[in-house]
Coordinates of C-alpha atoms in Angstrom, one line a residue:
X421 CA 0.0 0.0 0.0
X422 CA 1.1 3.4 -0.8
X423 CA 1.9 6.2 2.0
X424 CA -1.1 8.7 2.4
X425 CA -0.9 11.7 0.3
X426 CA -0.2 14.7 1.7
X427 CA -2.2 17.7 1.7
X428 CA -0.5 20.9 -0.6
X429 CA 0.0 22.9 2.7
X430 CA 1.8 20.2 4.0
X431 CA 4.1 19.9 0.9
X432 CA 4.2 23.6 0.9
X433 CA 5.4 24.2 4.6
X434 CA 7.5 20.9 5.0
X435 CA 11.3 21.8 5.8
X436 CA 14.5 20.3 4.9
X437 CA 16.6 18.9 8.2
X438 CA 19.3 21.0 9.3
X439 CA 21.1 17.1 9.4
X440 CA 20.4 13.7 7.9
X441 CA 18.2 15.3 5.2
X442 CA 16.8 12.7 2.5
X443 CA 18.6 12.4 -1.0
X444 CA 16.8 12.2 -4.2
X445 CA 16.9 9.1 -6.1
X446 CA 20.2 9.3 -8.6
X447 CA 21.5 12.7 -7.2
X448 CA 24.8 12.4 -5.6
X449 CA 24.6 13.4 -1.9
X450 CA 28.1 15.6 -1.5
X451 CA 30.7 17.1 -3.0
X452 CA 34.5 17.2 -2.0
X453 CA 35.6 19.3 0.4
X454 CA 38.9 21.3 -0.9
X455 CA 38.3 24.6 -0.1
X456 CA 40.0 27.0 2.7
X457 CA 39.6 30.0 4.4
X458 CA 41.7 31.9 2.0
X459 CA 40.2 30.3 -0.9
X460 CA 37.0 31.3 0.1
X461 CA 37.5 34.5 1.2
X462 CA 39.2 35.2 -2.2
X463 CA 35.4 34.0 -3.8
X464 CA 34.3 36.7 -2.0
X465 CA 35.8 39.7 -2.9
X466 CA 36.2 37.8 -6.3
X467 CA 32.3 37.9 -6.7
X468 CA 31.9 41.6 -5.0
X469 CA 34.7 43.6 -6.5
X470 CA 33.7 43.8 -10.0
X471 CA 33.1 46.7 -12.4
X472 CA 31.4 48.5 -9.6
X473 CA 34.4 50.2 -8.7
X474 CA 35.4 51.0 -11.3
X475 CA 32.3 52.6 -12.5
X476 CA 30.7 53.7 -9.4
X477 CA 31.8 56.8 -8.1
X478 CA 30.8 58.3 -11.5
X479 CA 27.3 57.3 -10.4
X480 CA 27.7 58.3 -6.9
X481 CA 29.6 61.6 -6.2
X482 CA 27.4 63.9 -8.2
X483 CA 24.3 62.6 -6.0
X484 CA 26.4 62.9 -2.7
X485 CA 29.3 65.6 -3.3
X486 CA 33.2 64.6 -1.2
X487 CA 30.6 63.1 1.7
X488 CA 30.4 60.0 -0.7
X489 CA 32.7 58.5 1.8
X490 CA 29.6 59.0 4.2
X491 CA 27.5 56.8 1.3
X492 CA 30.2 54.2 0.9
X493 CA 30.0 53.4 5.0
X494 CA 26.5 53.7 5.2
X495 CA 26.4 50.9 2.2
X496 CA 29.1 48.6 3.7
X497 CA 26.6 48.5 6.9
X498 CA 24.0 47.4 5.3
X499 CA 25.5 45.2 3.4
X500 CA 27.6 43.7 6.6
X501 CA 24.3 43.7 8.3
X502 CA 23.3 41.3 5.9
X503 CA 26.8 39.1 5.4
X504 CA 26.4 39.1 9.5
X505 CA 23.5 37.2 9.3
X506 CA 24.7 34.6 6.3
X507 CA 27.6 34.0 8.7
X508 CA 25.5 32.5 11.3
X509 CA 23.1 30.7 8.5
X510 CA 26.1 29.3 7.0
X511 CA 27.4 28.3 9.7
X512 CA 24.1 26.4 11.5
X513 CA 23.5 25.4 8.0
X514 CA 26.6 24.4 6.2
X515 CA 25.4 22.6 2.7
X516 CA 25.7 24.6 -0.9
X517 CA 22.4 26.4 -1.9
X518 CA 22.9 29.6 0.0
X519 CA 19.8 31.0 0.8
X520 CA 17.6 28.5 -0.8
X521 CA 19.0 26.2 1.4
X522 CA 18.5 28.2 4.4
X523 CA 14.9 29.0 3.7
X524 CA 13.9 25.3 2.9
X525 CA 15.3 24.9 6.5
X526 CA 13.6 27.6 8.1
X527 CA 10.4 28.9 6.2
X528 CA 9.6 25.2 3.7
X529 CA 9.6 23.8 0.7
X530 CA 7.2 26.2 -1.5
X531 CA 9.0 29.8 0.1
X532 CA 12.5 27.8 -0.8
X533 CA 11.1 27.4 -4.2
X534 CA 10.1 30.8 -4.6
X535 CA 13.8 32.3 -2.9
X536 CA 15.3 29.8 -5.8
X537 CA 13.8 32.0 -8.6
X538 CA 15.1 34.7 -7.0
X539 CA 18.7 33.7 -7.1
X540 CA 18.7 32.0 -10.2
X541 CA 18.1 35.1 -11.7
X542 CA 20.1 36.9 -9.6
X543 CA 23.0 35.0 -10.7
X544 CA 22.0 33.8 -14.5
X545 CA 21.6 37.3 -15.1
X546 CA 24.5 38.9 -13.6
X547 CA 26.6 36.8 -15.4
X548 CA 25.4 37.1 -18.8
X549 CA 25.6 40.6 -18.3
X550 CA 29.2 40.8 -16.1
X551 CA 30.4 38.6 -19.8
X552 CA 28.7 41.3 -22.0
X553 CA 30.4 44.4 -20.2
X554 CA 34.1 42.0 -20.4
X555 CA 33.5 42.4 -24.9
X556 CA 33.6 45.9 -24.0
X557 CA 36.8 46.2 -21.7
X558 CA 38.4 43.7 -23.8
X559 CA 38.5 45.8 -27.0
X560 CA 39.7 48.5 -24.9
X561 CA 42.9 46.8 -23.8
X562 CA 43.5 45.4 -27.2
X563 CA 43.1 49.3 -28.2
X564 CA 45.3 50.2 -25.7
X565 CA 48.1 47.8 -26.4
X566 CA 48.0 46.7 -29.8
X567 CA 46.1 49.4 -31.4
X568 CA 43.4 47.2 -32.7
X569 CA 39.9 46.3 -31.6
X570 CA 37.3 43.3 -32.6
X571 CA 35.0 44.2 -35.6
X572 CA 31.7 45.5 -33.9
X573 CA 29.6 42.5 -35.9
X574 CA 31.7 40.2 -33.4
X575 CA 31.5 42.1 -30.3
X576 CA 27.6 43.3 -30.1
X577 CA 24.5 41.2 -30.0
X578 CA 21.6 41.3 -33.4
X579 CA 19.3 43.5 -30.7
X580 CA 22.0 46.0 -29.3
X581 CA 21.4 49.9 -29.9
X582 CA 24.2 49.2 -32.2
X583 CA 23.3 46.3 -34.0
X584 CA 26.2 43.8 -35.0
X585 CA 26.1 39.2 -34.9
X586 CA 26.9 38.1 -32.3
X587 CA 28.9 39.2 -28.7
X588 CA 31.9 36.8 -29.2
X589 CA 33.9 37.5 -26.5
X590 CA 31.2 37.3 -24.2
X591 CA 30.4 33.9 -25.0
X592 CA 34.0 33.2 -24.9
X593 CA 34.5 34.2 -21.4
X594 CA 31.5 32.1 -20.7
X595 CA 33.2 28.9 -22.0
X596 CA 36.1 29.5 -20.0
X597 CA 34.8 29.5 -16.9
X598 CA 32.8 26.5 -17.6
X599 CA 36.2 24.8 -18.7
X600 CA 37.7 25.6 -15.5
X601 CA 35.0 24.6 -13.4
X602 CA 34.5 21.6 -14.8
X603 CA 38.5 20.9 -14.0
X604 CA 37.1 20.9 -10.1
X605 CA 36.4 23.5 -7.5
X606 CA 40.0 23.6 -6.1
X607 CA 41.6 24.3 -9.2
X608 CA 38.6 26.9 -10.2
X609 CA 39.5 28.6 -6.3
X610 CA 43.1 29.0 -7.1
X611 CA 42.9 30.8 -10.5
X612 CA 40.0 33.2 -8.8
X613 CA 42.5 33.7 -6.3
X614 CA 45.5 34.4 -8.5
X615 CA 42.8 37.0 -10.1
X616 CA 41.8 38.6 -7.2
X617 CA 45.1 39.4 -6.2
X618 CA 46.1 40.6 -9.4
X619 CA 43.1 43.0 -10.0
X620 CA 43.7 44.2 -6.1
X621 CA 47.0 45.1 -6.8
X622 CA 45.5 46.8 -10.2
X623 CA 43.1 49.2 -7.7
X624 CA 46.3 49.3 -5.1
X625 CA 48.2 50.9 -7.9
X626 CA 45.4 53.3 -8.7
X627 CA 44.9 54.4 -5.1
X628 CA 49.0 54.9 -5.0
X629 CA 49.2 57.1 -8.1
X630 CA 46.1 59.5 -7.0
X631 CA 47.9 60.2 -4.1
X632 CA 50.2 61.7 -5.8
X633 CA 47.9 64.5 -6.4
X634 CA 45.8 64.4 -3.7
X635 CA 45.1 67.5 -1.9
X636 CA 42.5 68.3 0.7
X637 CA 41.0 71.2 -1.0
X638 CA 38.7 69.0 -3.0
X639 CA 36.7 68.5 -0.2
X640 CA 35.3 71.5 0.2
X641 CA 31.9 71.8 1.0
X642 CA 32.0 68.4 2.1
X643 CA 28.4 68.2 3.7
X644 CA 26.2 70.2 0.9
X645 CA 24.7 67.8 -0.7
X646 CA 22.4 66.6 3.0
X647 CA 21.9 63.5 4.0
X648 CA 19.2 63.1 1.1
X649 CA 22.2 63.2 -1.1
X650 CA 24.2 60.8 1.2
X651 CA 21.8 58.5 1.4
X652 CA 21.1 58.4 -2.7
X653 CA 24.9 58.1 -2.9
X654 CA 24.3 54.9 -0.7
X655 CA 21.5 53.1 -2.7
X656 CA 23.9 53.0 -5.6
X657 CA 27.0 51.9 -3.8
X658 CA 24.8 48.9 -2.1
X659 CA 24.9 47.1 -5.2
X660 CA 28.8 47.1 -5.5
X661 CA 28.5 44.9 -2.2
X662 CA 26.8 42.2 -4.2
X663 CA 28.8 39.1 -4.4
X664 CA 29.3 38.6 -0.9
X665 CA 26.1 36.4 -0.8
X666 CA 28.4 33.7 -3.5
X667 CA 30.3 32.3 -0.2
X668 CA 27.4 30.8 1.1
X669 CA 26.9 28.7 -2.3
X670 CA 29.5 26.6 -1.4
X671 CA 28.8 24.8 2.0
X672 CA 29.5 21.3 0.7
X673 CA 32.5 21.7 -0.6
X674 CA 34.5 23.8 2.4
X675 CA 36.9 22.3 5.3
X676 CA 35.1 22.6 8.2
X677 CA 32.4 24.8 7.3
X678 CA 30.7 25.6 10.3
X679 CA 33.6 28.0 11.0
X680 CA 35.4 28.5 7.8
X681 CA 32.4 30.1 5.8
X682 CA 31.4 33.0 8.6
X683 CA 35.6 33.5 9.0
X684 CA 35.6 34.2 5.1
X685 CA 32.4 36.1 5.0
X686 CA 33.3 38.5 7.4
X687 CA 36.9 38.7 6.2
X688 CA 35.5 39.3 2.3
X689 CA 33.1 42.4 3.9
X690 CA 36.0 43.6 5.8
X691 CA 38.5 43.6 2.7
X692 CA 35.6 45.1 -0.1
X693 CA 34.6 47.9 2.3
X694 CA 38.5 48.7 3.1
X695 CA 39.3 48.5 -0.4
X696 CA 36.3 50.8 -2.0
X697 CA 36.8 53.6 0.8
X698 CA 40.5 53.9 0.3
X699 CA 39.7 54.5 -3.5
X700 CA 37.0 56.4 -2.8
X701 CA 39.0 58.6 -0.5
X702 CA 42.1 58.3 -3.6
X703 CA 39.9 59.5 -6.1
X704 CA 38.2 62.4 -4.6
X705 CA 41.5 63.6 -3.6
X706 CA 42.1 64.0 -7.3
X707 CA 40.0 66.1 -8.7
X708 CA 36.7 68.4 -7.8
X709 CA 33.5 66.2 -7.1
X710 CA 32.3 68.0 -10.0
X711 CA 34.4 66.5 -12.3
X712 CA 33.0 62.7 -11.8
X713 CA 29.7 63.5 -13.3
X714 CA 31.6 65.1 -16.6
X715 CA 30.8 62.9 -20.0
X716 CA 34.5 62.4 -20.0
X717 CA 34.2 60.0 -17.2
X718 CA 30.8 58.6 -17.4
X719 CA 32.5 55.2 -18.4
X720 CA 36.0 54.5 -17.8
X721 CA 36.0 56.8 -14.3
X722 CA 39.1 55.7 -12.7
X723 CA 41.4 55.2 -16.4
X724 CA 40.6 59.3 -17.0
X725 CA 41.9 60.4 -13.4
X726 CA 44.7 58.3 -13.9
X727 CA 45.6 60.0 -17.3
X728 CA 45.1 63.2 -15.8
X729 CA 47.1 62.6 -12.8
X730 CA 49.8 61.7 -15.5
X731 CA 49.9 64.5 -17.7
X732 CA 48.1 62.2 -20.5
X733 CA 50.3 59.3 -20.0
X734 CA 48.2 56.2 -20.9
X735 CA 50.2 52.8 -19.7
X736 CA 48.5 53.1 -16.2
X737 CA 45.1 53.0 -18.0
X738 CA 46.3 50.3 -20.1
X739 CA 47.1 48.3 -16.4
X740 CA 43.3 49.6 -15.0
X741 CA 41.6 48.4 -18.4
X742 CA 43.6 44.4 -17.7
X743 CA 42.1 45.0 -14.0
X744 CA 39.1 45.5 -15.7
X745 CA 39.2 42.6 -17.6
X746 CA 40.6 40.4 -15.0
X747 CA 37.8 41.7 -12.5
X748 CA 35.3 40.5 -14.7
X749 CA 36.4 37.0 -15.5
X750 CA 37.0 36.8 -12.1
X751 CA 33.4 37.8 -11.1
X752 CA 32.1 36.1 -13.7
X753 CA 33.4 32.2 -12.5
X754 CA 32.7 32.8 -9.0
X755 CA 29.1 33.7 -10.3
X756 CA 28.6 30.8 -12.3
X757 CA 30.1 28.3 -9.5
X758 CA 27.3 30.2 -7.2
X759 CA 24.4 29.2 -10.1
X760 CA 25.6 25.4 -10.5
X761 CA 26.2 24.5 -6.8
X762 CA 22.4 25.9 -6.5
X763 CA 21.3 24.0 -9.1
X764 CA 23.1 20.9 -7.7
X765 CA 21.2 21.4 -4.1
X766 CA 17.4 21.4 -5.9
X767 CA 18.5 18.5 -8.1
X768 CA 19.5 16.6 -4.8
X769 CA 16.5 17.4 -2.9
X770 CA 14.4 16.7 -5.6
X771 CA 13.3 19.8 -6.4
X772 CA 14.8 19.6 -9.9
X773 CA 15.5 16.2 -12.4
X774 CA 18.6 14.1 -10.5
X775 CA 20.8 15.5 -13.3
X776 CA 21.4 18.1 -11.7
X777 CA 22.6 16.6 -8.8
X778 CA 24.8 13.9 -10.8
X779 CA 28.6 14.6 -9.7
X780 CA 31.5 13.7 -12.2
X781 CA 33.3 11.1 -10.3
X782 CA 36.9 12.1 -11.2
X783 CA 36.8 15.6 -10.8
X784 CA 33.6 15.4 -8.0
X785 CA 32.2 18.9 -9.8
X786 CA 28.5 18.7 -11.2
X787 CA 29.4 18.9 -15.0
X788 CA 25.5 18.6 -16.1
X789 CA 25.0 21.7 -14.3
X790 CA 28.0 23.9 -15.7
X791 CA 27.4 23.0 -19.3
X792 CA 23.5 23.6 -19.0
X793 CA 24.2 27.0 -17.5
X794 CA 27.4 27.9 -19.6
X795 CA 25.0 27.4 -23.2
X796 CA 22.1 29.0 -21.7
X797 CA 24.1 32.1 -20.4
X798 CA 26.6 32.0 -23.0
X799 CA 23.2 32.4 -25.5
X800 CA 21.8 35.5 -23.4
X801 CA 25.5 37.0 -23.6
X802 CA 25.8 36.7 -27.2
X803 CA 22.5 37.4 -28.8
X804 CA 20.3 39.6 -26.3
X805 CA 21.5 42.7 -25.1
X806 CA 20.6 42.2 -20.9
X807 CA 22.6 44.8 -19.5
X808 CA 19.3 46.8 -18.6
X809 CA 18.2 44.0 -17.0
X810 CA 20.7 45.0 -13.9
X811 CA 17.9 45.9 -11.4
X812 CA 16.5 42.2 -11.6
X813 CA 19.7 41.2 -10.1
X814 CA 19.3 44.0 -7.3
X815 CA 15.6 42.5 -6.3
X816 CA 16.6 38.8 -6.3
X817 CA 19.7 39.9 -4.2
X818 CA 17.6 42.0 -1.6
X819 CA 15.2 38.9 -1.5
X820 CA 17.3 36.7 -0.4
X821 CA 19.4 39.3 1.9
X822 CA 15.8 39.4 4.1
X823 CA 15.0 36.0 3.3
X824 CA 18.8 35.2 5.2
X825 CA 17.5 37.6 8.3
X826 CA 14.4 36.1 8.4
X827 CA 16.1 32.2 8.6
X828 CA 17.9 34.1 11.7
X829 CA 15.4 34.8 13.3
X830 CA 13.0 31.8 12.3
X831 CA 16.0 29.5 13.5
X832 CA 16.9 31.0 16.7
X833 CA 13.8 30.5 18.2
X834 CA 12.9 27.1 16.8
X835 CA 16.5 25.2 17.3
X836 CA 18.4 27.5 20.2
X837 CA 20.8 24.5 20.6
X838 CA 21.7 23.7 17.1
X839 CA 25.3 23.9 17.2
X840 CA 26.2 27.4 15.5
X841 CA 30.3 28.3 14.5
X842 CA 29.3 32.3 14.5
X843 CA 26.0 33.7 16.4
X844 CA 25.0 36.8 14.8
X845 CA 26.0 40.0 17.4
X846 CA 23.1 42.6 18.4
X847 CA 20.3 39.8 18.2
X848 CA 17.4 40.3 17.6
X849 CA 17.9 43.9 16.6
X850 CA 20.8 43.1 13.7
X851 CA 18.5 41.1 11.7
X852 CA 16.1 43.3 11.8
X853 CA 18.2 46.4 10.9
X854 CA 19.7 43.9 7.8
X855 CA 15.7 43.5 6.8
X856 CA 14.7 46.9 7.5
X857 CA 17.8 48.2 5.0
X858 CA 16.8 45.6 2.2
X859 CA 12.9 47.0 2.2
X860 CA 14.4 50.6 2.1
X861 CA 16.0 49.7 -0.9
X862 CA 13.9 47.6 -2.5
X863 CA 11.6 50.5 -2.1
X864 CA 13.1 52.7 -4.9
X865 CA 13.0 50.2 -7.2
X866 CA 10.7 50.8 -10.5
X867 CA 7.4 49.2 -11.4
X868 CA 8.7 47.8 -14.5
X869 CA 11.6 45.6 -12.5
X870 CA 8.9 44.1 -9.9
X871 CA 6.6 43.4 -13.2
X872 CA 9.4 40.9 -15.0
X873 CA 10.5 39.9 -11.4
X874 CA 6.8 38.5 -10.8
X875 CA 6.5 36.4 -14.3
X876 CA 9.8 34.8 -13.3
X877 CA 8.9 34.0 -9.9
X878 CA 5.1 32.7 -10.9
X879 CA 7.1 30.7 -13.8
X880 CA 9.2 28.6 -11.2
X881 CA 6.4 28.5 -8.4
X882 CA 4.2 26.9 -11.2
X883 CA 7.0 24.0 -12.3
X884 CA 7.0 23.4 -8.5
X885 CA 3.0 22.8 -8.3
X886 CA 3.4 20.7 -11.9
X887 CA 6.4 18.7 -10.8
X888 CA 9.1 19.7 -8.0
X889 CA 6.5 18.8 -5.2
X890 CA 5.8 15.6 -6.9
X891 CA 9.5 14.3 -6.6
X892 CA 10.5 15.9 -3.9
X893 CA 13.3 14.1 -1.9
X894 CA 10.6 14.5 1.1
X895 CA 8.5 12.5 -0.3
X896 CA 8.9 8.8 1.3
X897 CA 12.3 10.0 2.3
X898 CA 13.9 9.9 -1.1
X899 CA 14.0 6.4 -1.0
X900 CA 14.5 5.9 -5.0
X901 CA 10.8 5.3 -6.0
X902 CA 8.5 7.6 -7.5
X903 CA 7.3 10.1 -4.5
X904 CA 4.2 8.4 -3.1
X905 CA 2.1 11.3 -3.1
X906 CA 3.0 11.4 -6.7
X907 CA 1.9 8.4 -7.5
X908 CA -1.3 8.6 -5.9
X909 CA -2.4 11.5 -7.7
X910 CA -1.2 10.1 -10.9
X911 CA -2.9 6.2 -10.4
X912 CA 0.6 4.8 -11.4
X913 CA 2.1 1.2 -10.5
X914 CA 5.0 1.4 -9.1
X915 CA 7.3 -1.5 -10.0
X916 CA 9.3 -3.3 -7.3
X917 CA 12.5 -2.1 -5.8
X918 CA 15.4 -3.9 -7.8
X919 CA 16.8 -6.5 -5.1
X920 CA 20.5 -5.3 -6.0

């Protein structure tokens, strides 16, 4: 006799175990566990210290004036508030998944679903478009040190402004990174890690040579533009922060991850924040704040200051522009990791078809995974012009930034004793504060964003009511037949367990 069916509410609010949780039938249940403290904290900053920088204080001194360095503070809180709380989550919680993990442990099956959407999007879209903005700094160092750049028809997608065949280079980069994380995840950590460096020494350099010119007189009127200007410079710095959230994505494959994800959490916050206010503080130095909202620099910021400093001189541009370059691949890899060690924990609960939970056994990586989400980004990048589709990264991130306080909170009161490597400080206020920071940002996002953000989200809750409830690795505790519920519903036979 088949199992009772359970009701929808009860397949809607049933939560994974924090330990012992059930395996879908075919999906591998681990990964292996090669990954350090450095390593991790290297994915990280890696993830978080992208083009932002390079591009952001063009965006945010004219809203903000010299008390930018107010904005970038107020930003690094709120984003800390947030990587405070992942620490503990991660910690209490140490399997790959990041947030949709936590929330299938905290809030159930059907919210998990939903927080999935979110960062699937967040991180399919990010790094089709992180891969479309590489084309661009690419031709710029090839224009810098060769004198030559790739024909627009191979650098521009059929629907660009510009129309041209296809984004080649964008799609290249795409198939790197899939290369090298199909290799395995130590070998993928220690060429982000060699490109971290590199690209910190690239804004170390920048922060050396303002100096040179800095002078105290360019922050005058340091305070005029109000804290309403402030606190607009801080909305657009917050999104620089993303990234930091990519850490979590790799619970199963860390040494000793109860305390070496909230160590390398905290450690990437602590190196972003240091990093973007010491080139904040470099830049400003430089020049009036007046200058940063001149055409001249509305795209490659921090290459024109250095010119300038320089009397014209372009090799330390050329060196920013291979930062650039380097920065990008480097986000872009850690991205894509993030979006196939996702994929892998909803394949092995169930929640998606067991290939994406099927592990290579040589190189213990989920190949499946990386080439499905190398062709289908590697498409987006090439032929469809989704840079303006930034702001849907911004709501999927600041979804699962509250969904992460939430867990906190949810998790605190429910299991006090689980064992925890890091216990977020300030509790219960912290979390709040973290949620209370997300809502006041999601807040001043347009109508238009939330509209595409809904169909995406209503797309994946309906493939859960067709089919992820149905096979969910919850159902009969994953022991390898078709989910009883399932077949109940359906009127299927089920044929008998093979005796081997």
């Amino acid at each position: 006799m088949t199992a009772p069916s359970p009701s929808l509410s009860a397949q809607m609010l049933r939560r994974r175990p924090v330990i012992g949780a059930p395996v879908a039938h075919g999906a591998s249940d681990h990964l292996k566990r090669s990954i350090g403290v450095f390593q991790l904290t290297m994915f990280g900053v890696g993830a978080t210290v992208g083009t932002g920088i390079f591009i952001v204080l063009q965006e945010a001194v004219p809203k903000a004036g010299p008390a930018v360095l107010i904005s970038f503070v107020i930003a690094g809180i709120a984003a800390g508030l947030s990587a405070i709380c992942y620490a503990e989550m991660a910690s209490a919680v140490p399997v790959s998944g990041s947030t949709y993990s936590y929330a299938y442990t905290t809030m159930g099956e059907f919210v998990a679903m939903g927080v999935a959407a979110c960062l699937l999007l967040e991180y399919g879209v990010s790094m089709s478009a992180t891969a479309v903005g590489w084309s661009g700094y690419l031709n710029k160092l090839l224009d810098n040190l060769f004198g030559f750049t790739l024909p627009h028809s191979l650098s521009a997608s059929p629907f660009a402004e510009t129309p041209g065949i296809v984004n080649l280079p964008a799609m290249l980069l795409i198939v790197m990174c899939a290369l090298l994380l199909i290799r395995g995840a130590s070998e993928s950590a220690t060429v982000n890690t060699v490109m971290v460096i590199i690209k910190l020494g690239v804004l170390a350099l920048f922060v050396a040579i303002a100096f040179t010119a800095f002078t105290t007189d360019h922050f005058a009127g340091f305070w005029n533009a109000g804290f309403a200007g402030i606190t607009a410079g801080a909305a657009t710095i917050f999104f620089t922060f993303i990234g930091l959230d990519a850490v979590s994505t790799a619970g199963d494959e860390v040494k000793n991850p109860q305390k070496t994800m909230p160590r390398a959490i905290i450690a990437a916050l602590i190196a972003v924040t240091t990093i973007y206010i010491l080139v904040a503080f470099a830049g400003l130095g430089t020049q009036d704040a007046e200058a940063f909202g001149s055409e001249e620099q509305s795209e490659a910021g921090l290459s024109v200051i250095l010119e300038n400093v320089l009397g014209g001189s372009t090799w330390a541009s050329t060196i920013l522009a291979l930062g650039a370059v380097i920065s990008i691949f480097s986000v872009t890899l850690v991205v894509m990791y993030g979006q196939t060690r996702i994929l892998f924990a909803m394949g092995r609960d169930g929640l998606l078809p067991s290939m994406f939970a099927k592990v290579n056994p040589k190189s213990m990586t989920p190949v499946n995974n990386t080439i499905i989400v190398a062709v289908i980004t590697g498409l987006l990048a090439g032929f469809v012009p989704i840079d303006y589709l930034w702001d849907l990264v911004s709501i999927g991130t600041l979804v699962a930034f509250i969904t992460v306080s939430v867990g906190v909170i949810i998790l605190r009161r429910r299991e006090p004793d689980l064992p925890r490597g890091f216990r977020v400080p300030g509790y219960p206020v912290t979390p709040i504060l973290s949620i209370a920071a997300c809502v006041w940002i999601l807040y001043g996002l347009p109508p238009n964003t939330w509209l595409w953000f809904g169909i995406w989200v209503a797309a994946v809750l309906a493939f859960y009511f067709l089919w992820s409830r149905r096979h969910s690795a919850l159902n009969d505790g994953g022991d390898g037949l078709i989910p009883a519920a399932a077949a109940q519903e359906d009127e299927v036979l089920l044929p008998p367990k093979d005796p081997q």
